[in-house]
Amino acid sequence: MFWEEKMERKGLLLLTAVLMLTACKKEEKPQGKAIARVNGIYLLEEDLKVLQVPGLSWSEEDRSLLLDNWIRNTLLYLGAREEGLDQDPLLKRKLLWSERMLLAQEYLKRKSAGLTVTDEEIDSFLKDREELFKQGISIVIVFFSDSNRAPYIRKLLRRRGRRYRYAMEELRNQSDINVTELDSVNLGYFFLEFRSIPEVLKEKLRWMRKGQVSKVFSADGEYVIIKLLEKFPLVPQKSEVRSYIRQVLYERKRAALEDSLVEALRKKFKVEKISGGS
């Protein structure tokens, strides 16, 4: 599994490299150590450093795979250019937008380079939440857009045994109702991951009993009802919990930084939404 994830990440980076290379308008003499060449287009040792994932090292097998894929994609690029695709107006626009997105992501990456999450911040976060990570739950979450459907949904969710199974089938067959079942989920992780669930409803889960159905709550323009199927104790690894929380807090900081950057740039540059475009 680790190897597959590792190669998947490298595959995404390789795709980025190909996009960068295919954007070149002309062949140039290499300004560094060349490790491959296709018709005057070079892959340099420096390119591998740019692509390197921090904390991961490449084996000879990895390098060989990357070279083979680079050669294949460069040949396809040359074939496309030979047929004039590099002059296609739509593709030029796509390349332009790819470049803009790459620069935007790199800008955000560099601005967030100094973000850290301290042990004290994790301790503070866990102060009133540590017990959540010691509980596991199995639940059914039902989202719907028409509040008038709430009594019907709650009635079906209250059924038991075989009648409950039939009720679930009935709910799933409703086009305006979205049913999600979560089996054996850490309650602490649920609190952090499901941002679309209202906090007040999450708090209800702390005290709900097996088989209990919640009241209806509004959530991001929709309505939601939860049924608690099971609740059981857990003994989580403390290091795993702290590592998970560190990542969550980091992502929240990064999102807040992005919002602040966008707001500052919005004041600096003129933004206009133009209606009437086709």
mmCIF file of C-alpha atoms in Angstrom:
data_model
loop_
_atom_site.group_PDB
_atom_site.id
_atom_site.type_symbol
_atom_site.label_atom_id
_atom_site.label_comp_id
_atom_site.label_asym_id
_atom_site.label_seq_id
_atom_site.Cartn_x
_atom_site.Cartn_y
_atom_site.Cartn_z
ATOM 1 C CA MET A 1 0.000 0.000 0.000
ATOM 2 C CA PHE A 2 2.808 2.410 0.887
ATOM 3 C CA TRP A 3 4.565 1.683 -2.407
ATOM 4 C CA GLU A 4 1.359 2.342 -4.377
ATOM 5 C CA GLU A 5 0.774 5.633 -2.563
ATOM 6 C CA LYS A 6 4.402 6.594 -3.065
ATOM 7 C CA MET A 7 4.310 5.942 -6.798
ATOM 8 C CA GLU A 8 0.926 7.662 -7.112
ATOM 9 C CA ARG A 9 2.373 10.843 -5.623
ATOM 10 C CA LYS A 10 5.362 10.619 -7.921
ATOM 11 C CA GLY A 11 3.041 10.081 -10.870
ATOM 12 C CA LEU A 12 1.314 13.371 -10.124
ATOM 13 C CA LEU A 13 4.640 15.125 -9.928
ATOM 14 C CA LEU A 14 5.754 13.525 -13.175
ATOM 15 C CA LEU A 15 2.631 14.866 -14.846
ATOM 16 C CA THR A 16 3.560 18.336 -13.611
ATOM 17 C CA ALA A 17 7.035 17.910 -15.087
ATOM 18 C CA VAL A 18 5.609 16.873 -18.454
ATOM 19 C CA LEU A 19 3.349 19.930 -18.494
ATOM 20 C CA MET A 20 6.335 22.146 -17.787
ATOM 21 C CA LEU A 21 8.421 20.502 -20.496
ATOM 22 C CA THR A 22 5.713 20.538 -23.153
ATOM 23 C CA ALA A 23 5.224 24.247 -22.603
ATOM 24 C CA CYS A 24 8.709 24.876 -24.056
ATOM 25 C CA LYS A 25 8.672 26.593 -27.428
ATOM 26 C CA LYS A 26 12.169 25.595 -28.551
ATOM 27 C CA GLU A 27 14.972 23.177 -27.822
ATOM 28 C CA GLU A 28 17.984 24.578 -26.000
ATOM 29 C CA LYS A 29 21.383 23.259 -25.043
ATOM 30 C CA PRO A 30 21.270 21.828 -21.527
ATOM 31 C CA GLN A 31 22.416 24.118 -18.718
ATOM 32 C CA GLY A 32 23.287 21.216 -16.447
ATOM 33 C CA LYS A 33 23.853 17.483 -16.347
ATOM 34 C CA ALA A 34 21.587 15.829 -18.919
ATOM 35 C CA ILE A 35 20.270 12.343 -18.124
ATOM 36 C CA ALA A 36 17.994 11.913 -21.160
ATOM 37 C CA ARG A 37 17.356 13.559 -24.522
ATOM 38 C CA VAL A 38 14.617 13.266 -27.103
ATOM 39 C CA ASN A 39 15.209 15.163 -30.351
ATOM 40 C CA GLY A 40 16.905 18.089 -28.619
ATOM 41 C CA ILE A 41 14.665 18.174 -25.532
ATOM 42 C CA TYR A 42 16.625 17.376 -22.380
ATOM 43 C CA LEU A 43 15.772 15.987 -18.971
ATOM 44 C CA LEU A 44 18.303 17.310 -16.461
ATOM 45 C CA GLU A 45 19.441 16.078 -13.077
ATOM 46 C CA GLU A 46 18.108 19.370 -11.718
ATOM 47 C CA ASP A 47 14.629 18.424 -12.940
ATOM 48 C CA LEU A 48 14.686 15.395 -10.652
ATOM 49 C CA LYS A 49 15.546 17.622 -7.701
ATOM 50 C CA VAL A 50 12.568 19.833 -8.513
ATOM 51 C CA LEU A 51 10.313 16.783 -8.605
ATOM 52 C CA GLN A 52 11.710 15.191 -5.448
ATOM 53 C CA VAL A 53 9.137 14.642 -2.703
ATOM 54 C CA PRO A 54 10.539 15.752 0.685
ATOM 55 C CA GLY A 55 11.287 12.749 2.870
ATOM 56 C CA LEU A 56 11.199 10.239 0.012
ATOM 57 C CA SER A 57 14.184 8.888 -1.888
ATOM 58 C CA TRP A 58 14.132 7.375 -5.358
ATOM 59 C CA SER A 59 15.542 3.947 -6.047
ATOM 60 C CA GLU A 60 17.139 3.028 -9.357
ATOM 61 C CA GLU A 61 13.839 1.394 -10.286
ATOM 62 C CA ASP A 62 12.020 4.665 -9.596
ATOM 63 C CA ARG A 63 14.457 6.641 -11.744
ATOM 64 C CA SER A 64 14.196 4.123 -14.556
ATOM 65 C CA LEU A 65 10.400 4.304 -14.470
ATOM 66 C CA LEU A 66 10.475 8.095 -14.484
ATOM 67 C CA LEU A 67 12.870 8.177 -17.450
ATOM 68 C CA ASP A 68 10.743 5.732 -19.430
ATOM 69 C CA ASN A 69 7.600 7.769 -18.783
ATOM 70 C CA TRP A 70 9.355 11.037 -19.566
ATOM 71 C CA ILE A 71 10.560 9.647 -22.907
ATOM 72 C CA ARG A 72 7.087 8.318 -23.778
ATOM 73 C CA ASN A 73 5.385 11.611 -22.958
ATOM 74 C CA THR A 74 8.023 13.694 -24.713
ATOM 75 C CA LEU A 75 7.612 11.612 -27.870
ATOM 76 C CA LEU A 76 3.851 12.123 -27.682
ATOM 77 C CA TYR A 77 4.447 15.838 -27.165
ATOM 78 C CA LEU A 78 6.619 15.986 -30.289
ATOM 79 C CA GLY A 79 3.948 14.114 -32.225
ATOM 80 C CA ALA A 80 1.333 16.606 -31.061
ATOM 81 C CA ARG A 81 3.521 19.559 -31.979
ATOM 82 C CA GLU A 82 4.263 18.057 -35.388
ATOM 83 C CA GLU A 83 0.529 18.079 -36.082
ATOM 84 C CA GLY A 84 0.249 21.694 -34.979
ATOM 85 C CA LEU A 85 -1.587 21.115 -31.712
ATOM 86 C CA ASP A 86 0.735 23.575 -29.964
ATOM 87 C CA GLN A 87 -0.943 26.283 -32.067
ATOM 88 C CA ASP A 88 -4.474 25.259 -31.092
ATOM 89 C CA PRO A 89 -6.072 28.325 -29.400
ATOM 90 C CA LEU A 90 -7.971 26.228 -26.849
ATOM 91 C CA LEU A 91 -4.863 24.273 -25.847
ATOM 92 C CA LYS A 92 -2.941 27.515 -25.514
ATOM 93 C CA ARG A 93 -5.599 28.724 -23.087
ATOM 94 C CA LYS A 94 -5.376 25.470 -21.152
ATOM 95 C CA LEU A 95 -1.594 25.800 -20.883
ATOM 96 C CA LEU A 96 -1.985 29.394 -19.738
ATOM 97 C CA TRP A 97 -4.415 28.373 -17.005
ATOM 98 C CA SER A 98 -2.175 25.470 -15.985
ATOM 99 C CA GLU A 99 0.705 27.913 -15.592
ATOM 100 C CA ARG A 100 -1.420 30.310 -13.538
ATOM 101 C CA MET A 101 -2.648 27.538 -11.248
ATOM 102 C CA LEU A 102 0.897 26.244 -10.760
ATOM 103 C CA LEU A 103 2.144 29.718 -9.835
ATOM 104 C CA ALA A 104 -0.802 30.294 -7.487
ATOM 105 C CA GLN A 105 -0.168 27.011 -5.663
ATOM 106 C CA GLU A 106 3.558 27.711 -5.406
ATOM 107 C CA TYR A 107 2.817 31.208 -4.056
ATOM 108 C CA LEU A 108 0.586 29.756 -1.355
ATOM 109 C CA LYS A 109 3.111 27.016 -0.590
ATOM 110 C CA ARG A 110 5.906 29.527 -0.023
ATOM 111 C CA LYS A 111 3.731 31.841 2.042
ATOM 112 C CA SER A 112 2.729 28.929 4.306
ATOM 113 C CA ALA A 113 6.257 27.519 4.643
ATOM 114 C CA GLY A 114 6.620 28.904 8.165
ATOM 115 C CA LEU A 115 3.345 27.525 9.521
ATOM 116 C CA THR A 116 3.744 25.136 12.445
ATOM 117 C CA VAL A 117 1.545 23.507 15.069
ATOM 118 C CA THR A 118 3.043 23.333 18.554
ATOM 119 C CA ASP A 119 2.530 20.639 21.188
ATOM 120 C CA GLU A 120 0.912 23.298 23.360
ATOM 121 C CA GLU A 121 -1.698 23.974 20.677
ATOM 122 C CA ILE A 122 -2.470 20.259 20.456
ATOM 123 C CA ASP A 123 -2.757 20.020 24.254
ATOM 124 C CA SER A 124 -5.122 22.990 24.288
ATOM 125 C CA PHE A 125 -7.226 21.465 21.526
ATOM 126 C CA LEU A 126 -7.472 18.149 23.377
ATOM 127 C CA LYS A 127 -8.327 19.725 26.719
ATOM 128 C CA ASP A 128 -12.102 19.344 26.360
ATOM 129 C CA ARG A 129 -12.104 16.794 23.542
ATOM 130 C CA GLU A 130 -9.819 13.961 24.607
ATOM 131 C CA GLU A 131 -12.731 11.720 25.634
ATOM 132 C CA LEU A 132 -14.172 11.954 22.123
ATOM 133 C CA PHE A 133 -11.273 9.930 20.741
ATOM 134 C CA LYS A 134 -12.045 7.133 23.195
ATOM 135 C CA GLN A 135 -15.494 6.499 21.700
ATOM 136 C CA GLY A 136 -16.466 4.729 18.493
ATOM 137 C CA ILE A 137 -19.803 5.135 16.728
ATOM 138 C CA SER A 138 -21.798 3.667 13.856
ATOM 139 C CA ILE A 139 -24.378 6.084 12.471
ATOM 140 C CA VAL A 140 -26.705 6.880 9.593
ATOM 141 C CA ILE A 141 -26.693 10.459 8.274
ATOM 142 C CA VAL A 142 -29.595 11.674 6.141
ATOM 143 C CA PHE A 143 -29.357 14.947 4.184
ATOM 144 C CA PHE A 144 -32.419 16.465 2.474
ATOM 145 C CA SER A 145 -33.481 19.847 1.118
ATOM 146 C CA ASP A 146 -37.212 19.976 1.973
ATOM 147 C CA SER A 147 -37.873 20.425 5.696
ATOM 148 C CA ASN A 148 -41.386 19.023 5.225
ATOM 149 C CA ARG A 149 -39.768 15.615 4.659
ATOM 150 C CA ALA A 150 -38.381 15.509 8.203
ATOM 151 C CA PRO A 151 -41.339 13.687 9.886
ATOM 152 C CA TYR A 152 -41.345 11.035 7.144
ATOM 153 C CA ILE A 153 -37.579 10.481 7.451
ATOM 154 C CA ARG A 154 -37.605 10.304 11.250
ATOM 155 C CA LYS A 155 -40.492 7.830 11.145
ATOM 156 C CA LEU A 156 -38.542 5.493 8.848
ATOM 157 C CA LEU A 157 -35.335 5.816 10.866
ATOM 158 C CA ARG A 158 -37.144 4.798 14.071
ATOM 159 C CA ARG A 159 -38.081 1.408 12.666
ATOM 160 C CA ARG A 160 -36.248 -1.687 13.899
ATOM 161 C CA GLY A 161 -35.175 -5.084 12.615
ATOM 162 C CA ARG A 162 -36.432 -6.131 9.202
ATOM 163 C CA ARG A 163 -38.725 -3.110 8.990
ATOM 164 C CA TYR A 164 -35.679 -0.858 9.436
ATOM 165 C CA ARG A 165 -33.860 -2.527 6.527
ATOM 166 C CA TYR A 166 -36.892 -1.944 4.309
ATOM 167 C CA ALA A 167 -37.048 1.652 5.529
ATOM 168 C CA MET A 168 -33.413 2.232 4.548
ATOM 169 C CA GLU A 169 -34.063 0.866 1.065
ATOM 170 C CA GLU A 170 -37.009 3.221 0.765
ATOM 171 C CA LEU A 171 -34.891 6.209 1.802
ATOM 172 C CA ARG A 172 -32.089 5.350 -0.618
ATOM 173 C CA ASN A 173 -34.589 5.226 -3.479
ATOM 174 C CA GLN A 174 -35.635 8.845 -2.884
ATOM 175 C CA SER A 175 -33.877 11.147 -5.372
ATOM 176 C CA ASP A 176 -34.091 14.154 -3.046
ATOM 177 C CA ILE A 177 -32.593 12.327 -0.050
ATOM 178 C CA ASN A 178 -28.921 11.493 0.506
ATOM 179 C CA VAL A 179 -28.177 8.641 2.926
ATOM 180 C CA THR A 180 -24.675 8.011 4.321
ATOM 181 C CA GLU A 181 -23.817 5.119 6.637
ATOM 182 C CA LEU A 182 -20.640 5.242 8.734
ATOM 183 C CA ASP A 183 -19.492 2.068 10.454
ATOM 184 C CA SER A 184 -17.098 2.027 13.434
ATOM 185 C CA VAL A 185 -15.901 5.640 13.231
ATOM 186 C CA ASN A 186 -13.803 7.318 15.912
ATOM 187 C CA LEU A 187 -16.050 10.032 17.360
ATOM 188 C CA GLY A 188 -13.140 12.459 17.665
ATOM 189 C CA TYR A 189 -12.262 12.057 13.997
ATOM 190 C CA PHE A 190 -15.934 12.489 13.105
ATOM 191 C CA PHE A 191 -16.032 15.810 14.976
ATOM 192 C CA LEU A 192 -13.038 17.082 13.013
ATOM 193 C CA GLU A 193 -13.715 15.711 9.537
ATOM 194 C CA PHE A 194 -17.433 16.291 9.030
ATOM 195 C CA ARG A 195 -17.448 20.080 8.872
ATOM 196 C CA SER A 196 -20.865 20.030 7.168
ATOM 197 C CA ILE A 197 -22.494 18.595 10.307
ATOM 198 C CA PRO A 198 -23.608 21.347 12.744
ATOM 199 C CA GLU A 199 -21.559 21.465 15.950
ATOM 200 C CA VAL A 200 -24.695 21.296 18.075
ATOM 201 C CA LEU A 201 -25.658 18.009 16.408
ATOM 202 C CA LYS A 202 -22.163 16.611 16.925
ATOM 203 C CA GLU A 203 -22.464 17.454 20.608
ATOM 204 C CA LYS A 204 -25.759 15.567 20.712
ATOM 205 C CA LEU A 205 -23.905 12.439 19.594
ATOM 206 C CA ARG A 206 -21.938 12.464 22.847
ATOM 207 C CA TRP A 207 -25.083 11.689 24.796
ATOM 208 C CA MET A 208 -27.348 9.917 22.322
ATOM 209 C CA ARG A 209 -28.323 6.308 23.069
ATOM 210 C CA LYS A 210 -28.194 3.339 20.728
ATOM 211 C CA GLY A 211 -31.143 3.471 18.313
ATOM 212 C CA GLN A 212 -31.933 7.115 19.055
ATOM 213 C CA VAL A 213 -32.847 9.460 16.184
ATOM 214 C CA SER A 214 -31.890 13.134 16.375
ATOM 215 C CA LYS A 215 -34.118 16.086 15.692
ATOM 216 C CA VAL A 216 -33.771 17.871 12.356
ATOM 217 C CA PHE A 217 -30.948 20.419 12.051
ATOM 218 C CA SER A 218 -30.072 22.846 9.261
ATOM 219 C CA ALA A 219 -26.676 22.389 7.596
ATOM 220 C CA ASP A 220 -25.266 24.499 4.746
ATOM 221 C CA GLY A 221 -28.621 25.117 3.077
ATOM 222 C CA GLU A 222 -29.830 21.562 3.679
ATOM 223 C CA TYR A 223 -31.303 19.623 6.573
ATOM 224 C CA VAL A 224 -29.778 16.682 8.389
ATOM 225 C CA ILE A 225 -30.965 13.911 10.719
ATOM 226 C CA ILE A 226 -28.709 11.319 12.374
ATOM 227 C CA LYS A 227 -29.494 7.918 13.840
ATOM 228 C CA LEU A 228 -27.014 6.357 16.271
ATOM 229 C CA LEU A 229 -26.694 2.635 15.544
ATOM 230 C CA GLU A 230 -23.880 1.733 17.936
ATOM 231 C CA LYS A 231 -21.584 3.339 20.494
ATOM 232 C CA PHE A 232 -18.569 1.545 21.941
ATOM 233 C CA PRO A 233 -15.285 2.297 23.783
ATOM 234 C CA LEU A 234 -11.979 2.688 21.952
ATOM 235 C CA VAL A 235 -8.346 2.635 23.046
ATOM 236 C CA PRO A 236 -6.641 4.784 20.391
ATOM 237 C CA GLN A 237 -2.899 5.225 19.974
ATOM 238 C CA LYS A 238 -2.053 8.556 21.584
ATOM 239 C CA SER A 239 0.668 9.301 19.008
ATOM 240 C CA GLU A 240 -1.740 8.674 16.117
ATOM 241 C CA VAL A 241 -4.361 10.974 17.619
ATOM 242 C CA ARG A 242 -1.846 13.771 18.166
ATOM 243 C CA SER A 243 -0.434 13.365 14.663
ATOM 244 C CA TYR A 244 -3.934 13.545 13.213
ATOM 245 C CA ILE A 245 -4.811 16.650 15.213
ATOM 246 C CA ARG A 246 -1.546 18.294 14.202
ATOM 247 C CA GLN A 247 -2.449 17.810 10.535
ATOM 248 C CA VAL A 248 -5.999 19.116 11.041
ATOM 249 C CA LEU A 249 -4.789 22.220 12.872
ATOM 250 C CA TYR A 250 -2.155 22.820 10.214
ATOM 251 C CA GLU A 251 -4.751 22.621 7.433
ATOM 252 C CA ARG A 252 -6.965 25.062 9.319
ATOM 253 C CA LYS A 253 -4.076 27.495 9.696
ATOM 254 C CA ARG A 254 -3.234 27.119 6.026
ATOM 255 C CA ALA A 255 -6.860 27.757 5.022
ATOM 256 C CA ALA A 256 -6.986 30.841 7.256
ATOM 257 C CA LEU A 257 -3.741 32.109 5.727
ATOM 258 C CA GLU A 258 -5.106 31.574 2.228
ATOM 259 C CA ASP A 259 -8.264 33.508 3.121
ATOM 260 C CA SER A 260 -6.219 36.398 4.533
ATOM 261 C CA LEU A 261 -3.960 36.477 1.458
ATOM 262 C CA VAL A 262 -6.957 36.521 -0.874
ATOM 263 C CA GLU A 263 -8.601 39.344 1.083
ATOM 264 C CA ALA A 264 -5.405 41.402 1.039
ATOM 265 C CA LEU A 265 -4.942 40.826 -2.694
ATOM 266 C CA ARG A 266 -8.605 41.619 -3.320
ATOM 267 C CA LYS A 267 -7.963 45.103 -1.912
ATOM 268 C CA LYS A 268 -4.828 45.481 -4.023
ATOM 269 C CA PHE A 269 -6.170 44.327 -7.389
ATOM 270 C CA LYS A 270 -9.427 45.213 -9.117
ATOM 271 C CA VAL A 271 -11.922 42.337 -9.098
ATOM 272 C CA GLU A 272 -15.013 42.428 -11.288
ATOM 273 C CA LYS A 273 -17.576 39.751 -12.073
ATOM 274 C CA ILE A 274 -18.834 40.419 -15.577
ATOM 275 C CA SER A 275 -22.296 39.087 -16.391
ATOM 276 C CA GLY A 276 -23.597 38.272 -19.829
ATOM 277 C CA GLY A 277 -20.760 35.976 -20.904
ATOM 278 C CA SER A 278 -21.686 32.972 -23.043
#
